Amino acid sequence: MTKKESNKYSKLLMKGAFVCVALATVGYFGYDLWLASTQWLLVSAVMAMFGVYLRLG
């Protein structure tokens, strides 16, 4: 994987992490979408870690 592709996937993963945080916020207010709020936060953390890993790698 080239550095350019790595940066592209890193940005995509970070945007996905922000979407997961938004879904966790919606779930906090009482409307869970497919997963509970804590599960969305876990997915967000994993996506963010892989995004940082790809950015540094």
PDB file of N, CA and C in Angstrom:
ATOM      1  N   MET A   1       0.845  -1.169   0.000  1.00  0.00           N
ATOM      2  CA  MET A   1       0.000   0.000   0.000  1.00  0.00           C
ATOM      3  C   MET A   1       0.894   1.236   0.000  1.00  0.00           C
ATOM      4  N   THR A   2       0.605   2.145  -0.888  1.00  0.00           N
ATOM      5  CA  THR A   2       1.408   3.355  -0.970  1.00  0.00           C
ATOM      6  C   THR A   2       0.992   4.337   0.128  1.00  0.00           C
ATOM      7  N   LYS A   3       1.825   5.339   0.321  1.00  0.00           N
ATOM      8  CA  LYS A   3       1.550   6.350   1.349  1.00  0.00           C
ATOM      9  C   LYS A   3       0.275   7.132   1.016  1.00  0.00           C
ATOM     10  N   LYS A   4       0.040   7.387  -0.261  1.00  0.00           N
ATOM     11  CA  LYS A   4      -1.146   8.125  -0.679  1.00  0.00           C
ATOM     12  C   LYS A   4      -2.421   7.329  -0.370  1.00  0.00           C
ATOM     13  N   GLU A   5      -2.399   6.029  -0.674  1.00  0.00           N
ATOM     14  CA  GLU A   5      -3.549   5.180  -0.358  1.00  0.00           C
ATOM     15  C   GLU A   5      -3.751   5.075   1.147  1.00  0.00           C
ATOM     16  N   SER A   6      -2.659   4.978   1.867  1.00  0.00           N
ATOM     17  CA  SER A   6      -2.729   4.884   3.319  1.00  0.00           C
ATOM     18  C   SER A   6      -3.378   6.122   3.922  1.00  0.00           C
ATOM     19  N   ASN A   7      -3.015   7.294   3.426  1.00  0.00           N
ATOM     20  CA  ASN A   7      -3.620   8.535   3.909  1.00  0.00           C
ATOM     21  C   ASN A   7      -5.107   8.605   3.564  1.00  0.00           C
ATOM     22  N   LYS A   8      -5.471   8.109   2.388  1.00  0.00           N
ATOM     23  CA  LYS A   8      -6.872   8.119   1.979  1.00  0.00           C
ATOM     24  C   LYS A   8      -7.706   7.229   2.903  1.00  0.00           C
ATOM     25  N   TYR A   9      -7.215   6.034   3.188  1.00  0.00           N
ATOM     26  CA  TYR A   9      -7.938   5.126   4.072  1.00  0.00           C
ATOM     27  C   TYR A   9      -7.958   5.639   5.508  1.00  0.00           C
ATOM     28  N   SER A  10      -6.893   6.303   5.900  1.00  0.00           N
ATOM     29  CA  SER A  10      -6.849   6.880   7.237  1.00  0.00           C
ATOM     30  C   SER A  10      -7.932   7.945   7.406  1.00  0.00           C
ATOM     31  N   LYS A  11      -8.065   8.812   6.428  1.00  0.00           N
ATOM     32  CA  LYS A  11      -9.111   9.841   6.481  1.00  0.00           C
ATOM     33  C   LYS A  11     -10.499   9.215   6.492  1.00  0.00           C
ATOM     34  N   LEU A  12     -10.689   8.170   5.701  1.00  0.00           N
ATOM     35  CA  LEU A  12     -11.976   7.487   5.655  1.00  0.00           C
ATOM     36  C   LEU A  12     -12.310   6.859   7.008  1.00  0.00           C
ATOM     37  N   LEU A  13     -11.333   6.235   7.637  1.00  0.00           N
ATOM     38  CA  LEU A  13     -11.561   5.633   8.943  1.00  0.00           C
ATOM     39  C   LEU A  13     -11.852   6.683  10.012  1.00  0.00           C
ATOM     40  N   MET A  14     -11.179   7.810   9.957  1.00  0.00           N
ATOM     41  CA  MET A  14     -11.428   8.865  10.937  1.00  0.00           C
ATOM     42  C   MET A  14     -12.822   9.470  10.749  1.00  0.00           C
ATOM     43  N   LYS A  15     -13.248   9.640   9.507  1.00  0.00           N
ATOM     44  CA  LYS A  15     -14.604  10.129   9.265  1.00  0.00           C
ATOM     45  C   LYS A  15     -15.634   9.121   9.767  1.00  0.00           C
ATOM     46  N   GLY A  16     -15.357   7.838   9.556  1.00  0.00           N
ATOM     47  CA  GLY A  16     -16.237   6.792  10.069  1.00  0.00           C
ATOM     48  C   GLY A  16     -16.310   6.811  11.585  1.00  0.00           C
ATOM     49  N   ALA A  17     -15.188   7.098  12.234  1.00  0.00           N
ATOM     50  CA  ALA A  17     -15.173   7.183  13.693  1.00  0.00           C
ATOM     51  C   ALA A  17     -16.048   8.329  14.177  1.00  0.00           C
ATOM     52  N   PHE A  18     -16.011   9.458  13.477  1.00  0.00           N
ATOM     53  CA  PHE A  18     -16.860  10.589  13.858  1.00  0.00           C
ATOM     54  C   PHE A  18     -18.337  10.264  13.647  1.00  0.00           C
ATOM     55  N   VAL A  19     -18.646   9.524  12.600  1.00  0.00           N
ATOM     56  CA  VAL A  19     -20.030   9.108  12.371  1.00  0.00           C
ATOM     57  C   VAL A  19     -20.483   8.183  13.503  1.00  0.00           C
ATOM     58  N   CYS A  20     -19.612   7.293  13.929  1.00  0.00           N
ATOM     59  CA  CYS A  20     -19.951   6.400  15.036  1.00  0.00           C
ATOM     60  C   CYS A  20     -20.192   7.168  16.330  1.00  0.00           C
ATOM     61  N   VAL A  21     -19.425   8.201  16.573  1.00  0.00           N
ATOM     62  CA  VAL A  21     -19.661   9.039  17.760  1.00  0.00           C
ATOM     63  C   VAL A  21     -21.008   9.734  17.643  1.00  0.00           C
ATOM     64  N   ALA A  22     -21.358  10.180  16.453  1.00  0.00           N
ATOM     65  CA  ALA A  22     -22.663  10.817  16.259  1.00  0.00           C
ATOM     66  C   ALA A  22     -23.793   9.820  16.513  1.00  0.00           C
ATOM     67  N   LEU A  23     -23.633   8.589  16.061  1.00  0.00           N
ATOM     68  CA  LEU A  23     -24.645   7.568  16.313  1.00  0.00           C
ATOM     69  C   LEU A  23     -24.734   7.222  17.789  1.00  0.00           C
ATOM     70  N   ALA A  24     -23.621   7.258  18.485  1.00  0.00           N
ATOM     71  CA  ALA A  24     -23.637   7.033  19.930  1.00  0.00           C
ATOM     72  C   ALA A  24     -24.375   8.159  20.634  1.00  0.00           C
ATOM     73  N   THR A  25     -24.224   9.368  20.144  1.00  0.00           N
ATOM     74  CA  THR A  25     -24.931  10.516  20.725  1.00  0.00           C
ATOM     75  C   THR A  25     -26.436  10.374  20.519  1.00  0.00           C
ATOM     76  N   VAL A  26     -26.829   9.942  19.330  1.00  0.00           N
ATOM     77  CA  VAL A  26     -28.251   9.715  19.068  1.00  0.00           C
ATOM     78  C   VAL A  26     -28.786   8.631  20.004  1.00  0.00           C
ATOM     79  N   GLY A  27     -28.023   7.581  20.194  1.00  0.00           N
ATOM     80  CA  GLY A  27     -28.428   6.506  21.100  1.00  0.00           C
ATOM     81  C   GLY A  27     -28.512   6.955  22.537  1.00  0.00           C
ATOM     82  N   TYR A  28     -27.688   7.893  22.919  1.00  0.00           N
ATOM     83  CA  TYR A  28     -27.717   8.423  24.277  1.00  0.00           C
ATOM     84  C   TYR A  28     -29.052   9.101  24.583  1.00  0.00           C
ATOM     85  N   PHE A  29     -29.622   9.713  23.569  1.00  0.00           N
ATOM     86  CA  PHE A  29     -30.894  10.398  23.757  1.00  0.00           C
ATOM     87  C   PHE A  29     -32.104   9.474  23.606  1.00  0.00           C
ATOM     88  N   GLY A  30     -31.858   8.159  23.519  1.00  0.00           N
ATOM     89  CA  GLY A  30     -32.950   7.207  23.612  1.00  0.00           C
ATOM     90  C   GLY A  30     -33.330   6.462  22.351  1.00  0.00           C
ATOM     91  N   TYR A  31     -32.674   6.695  21.249  1.00  0.00           N
ATOM     92  CA  TYR A  31     -33.032   6.010  20.011  1.00  0.00           C
ATOM     93  C   TYR A  31     -31.810   5.267  19.481  1.00  0.00           C
ATOM     94  N   ASP A  32     -31.674   4.014  19.874  1.00  0.00           N
ATOM     95  CA  ASP A  32     -30.532   3.212  19.436  1.00  0.00           C
ATOM     96  C   ASP A  32     -30.718   2.758  17.993  1.00  0.00           C
ATOM     97  N   LEU A  33     -29.699   2.942  17.203  1.00  0.00           N
ATOM     98  CA  LEU A  33     -29.695   2.497  15.819  1.00  0.00           C
ATOM     99  C   LEU A  33     -28.776   1.287  15.693  1.00  0.00           C
ATOM    100  N   TRP A  34     -29.343   0.130  15.623  1.00  0.00           N
ATOM    101  CA  TRP A  34     -28.685  -1.147  15.402  1.00  0.00           C
ATOM    102  C   TRP A  34     -27.774  -1.567  16.541  1.00  0.00           C
ATOM    103  N   LEU A  35     -26.961  -0.689  17.088  1.00  0.00           N
ATOM    104  CA  LEU A  35     -26.100  -0.989  18.224  1.00  0.00           C
ATOM    105  C   LEU A  35     -26.405  -0.023  19.365  1.00  0.00           C
ATOM    106  N   ALA A  36     -26.014  -0.410  20.561  1.00  0.00           N
ATOM    107  CA  ALA A  36     -26.164   0.485  21.710  1.00  0.00           C
ATOM    108  C   ALA A  36     -25.061   1.551  21.662  1.00  0.00           C
ATOM    109  N   SER A  37     -25.233   2.594  22.452  1.00  0.00           N
ATOM    110  CA  SER A  37     -24.294   3.717  22.434  1.00  0.00           C
ATOM    111  C   SER A  37     -22.872   3.292  22.792  1.00  0.00           C
ATOM    112  N   THR A  38     -22.744   2.437  23.790  1.00  0.00           N
ATOM    113  CA  THR A  38     -21.395   2.005  24.189  1.00  0.00           C
ATOM    114  C   THR A  38     -20.726   1.195  23.089  1.00  0.00           C
ATOM    115  N   GLN A  39     -21.513   0.424  22.353  1.00  0.00           N
ATOM    116  CA  GLN A  39     -20.939  -0.344  21.252  1.00  0.00           C
ATOM    117  C   GLN A  39     -20.492   0.570  20.121  1.00  0.00           C
ATOM    118  N   TRP A  40     -21.247   1.622  19.859  1.00  0.00           N
ATOM    119  CA  TRP A  40     -20.830   2.585  18.839  1.00  0.00           C
ATOM    120  C   TRP A  40     -19.524   3.258  19.239  1.00  0.00           C
ATOM    121  N   LEU A  41     -19.373   3.550  20.531  1.00  0.00           N
ATOM    122  CA  LEU A  41     -18.126   4.170  20.986  1.00  0.00           C
ATOM    123  C   LEU A  41     -16.946   3.209  20.844  1.00  0.00           C
ATOM    124  N   LEU A  42     -17.165   1.920  21.080  1.00  0.00           N
ATOM    125  CA  LEU A  42     -16.088   0.942  20.880  1.00  0.00           C
ATOM    126  C   LEU A  42     -15.694   0.847  19.408  1.00  0.00           C
ATOM    127  N   VAL A  43     -16.681   0.823  18.528  1.00  0.00           N
ATOM    128  CA  VAL A  43     -16.396   0.791  17.090  1.00  0.00           C
ATOM    129  C   VAL A  43     -15.631   2.044  16.681  1.00  0.00           C
ATOM    130  N   SER A  44     -16.045   3.173  17.234  1.00  0.00           N
ATOM    131  CA  SER A  44     -15.361   4.433  16.941  1.00  0.00           C
ATOM    132  C   SER A  44     -13.904   4.396  17.382  1.00  0.00           C
ATOM    133  N   ALA A  45     -13.659   3.866  18.572  1.00  0.00           N
ATOM    134  CA  ALA A  45     -12.280   3.796  19.076  1.00  0.00           C
ATOM    135  C   ALA A  45     -11.412   2.901  18.200  1.00  0.00           C
ATOM    136  N   VAL A  46     -11.951   1.776  17.761  1.00  0.00           N
ATOM    137  CA  VAL A  46     -11.183   0.866  16.904  1.00  0.00           C
ATOM    138  C   VAL A  46     -10.899   1.516  15.556  1.00  0.00           C
ATOM    139  N   MET A  47     -11.898   2.166  14.981  1.00  0.00           N
ATOM    140  CA  MET A  47     -11.680   2.833  13.698  1.00  0.00           C
ATOM    141  C   MET A  47     -10.653   3.949  13.823  1.00  0.00           C
ATOM    142  N   ALA A  48     -10.719   4.701  14.906  1.00  0.00           N
ATOM    143  CA  ALA A  48      -9.753   5.786  15.105  1.00  0.00           C
ATOM    144  C   ALA A  48      -8.339   5.235  15.281  1.00  0.00           C
ATOM    145  N   MET A  49      -8.203   4.134  16.008  1.00  0.00           N
ATOM    146  CA  MET A  49      -6.865   3.543  16.193  1.00  0.00           C
ATOM    147  C   MET A  49      -6.285   3.065  14.874  1.00  0.00           C
ATOM    148  N   PHE A  50      -7.108   2.410  14.049  1.00  0.00           N
ATOM    149  CA  PHE A  50      -6.611   1.973  12.747  1.00  0.00           C
ATOM    150  C   PHE A  50      -6.304   3.168  11.847  1.00  0.00           C
ATOM    151  N   GLY A  51      -7.082   4.233  11.968  1.00  0.00           N
ATOM    152  CA  GLY A  51      -6.803   5.445  11.189  1.00  0.00           C
ATOM    153  C   GLY A  51      -5.468   6.063  11.557  1.00  0.00           C
ATOM    154  N   VAL A  52      -5.178   6.117  12.839  1.00  0.00           N
ATOM    155  CA  VAL A  52      -3.887   6.661  13.296  1.00  0.00           C
ATOM    156  C   VAL A  52      -2.756   5.732  12.875  1.00  0.00           C
ATOM    157  N   TYR A  53      -2.981   4.415  12.988  1.00  0.00           N
ATOM    158  CA  TYR A  53      -1.970   3.447  12.588  1.00  0.00           C
ATOM    159  C   TYR A  53      -1.604   3.595  11.111  1.00  0.00           C
ATOM    160  N   LEU A  54      -2.631   3.754  10.260  1.00  0.00           N
ATOM    161  CA  LEU A  54      -2.350   3.926   8.835  1.00  0.00           C
ATOM    162  C   LEU A  54      -1.655   5.249   8.550  1.00  0.00           C
ATOM    163  N   ARG A  55      -1.995   6.278   9.317  1.00  0.00           N
ATOM    164  CA  ARG A  55      -1.364   7.584   9.105  1.00  0.00           C
ATOM    165  C   ARG A  55       0.118   7.514   9.459  1.00  0.00           C
ATOM    166  N   LEU A  56       0.449   6.809  10.528  1.00  0.00           N
ATOM    167  CA  LEU A  56       1.849   6.731  10.968  1.00  0.00           C
ATOM    168  C   LEU A  56       2.655   5.709  10.178  1.00  0.00           C
ATOM    169  N   GLY A  57       1.951   4.707   9.650  1.00  0.00           N
ATOM    170  CA  GLY A  57       2.643   3.615   8.967  1.00  0.00           C
ATOM    171  C   GLY A  57       3.012   4.002   7.614  1.00  0.00           C
TER     172      GLY A  57
END
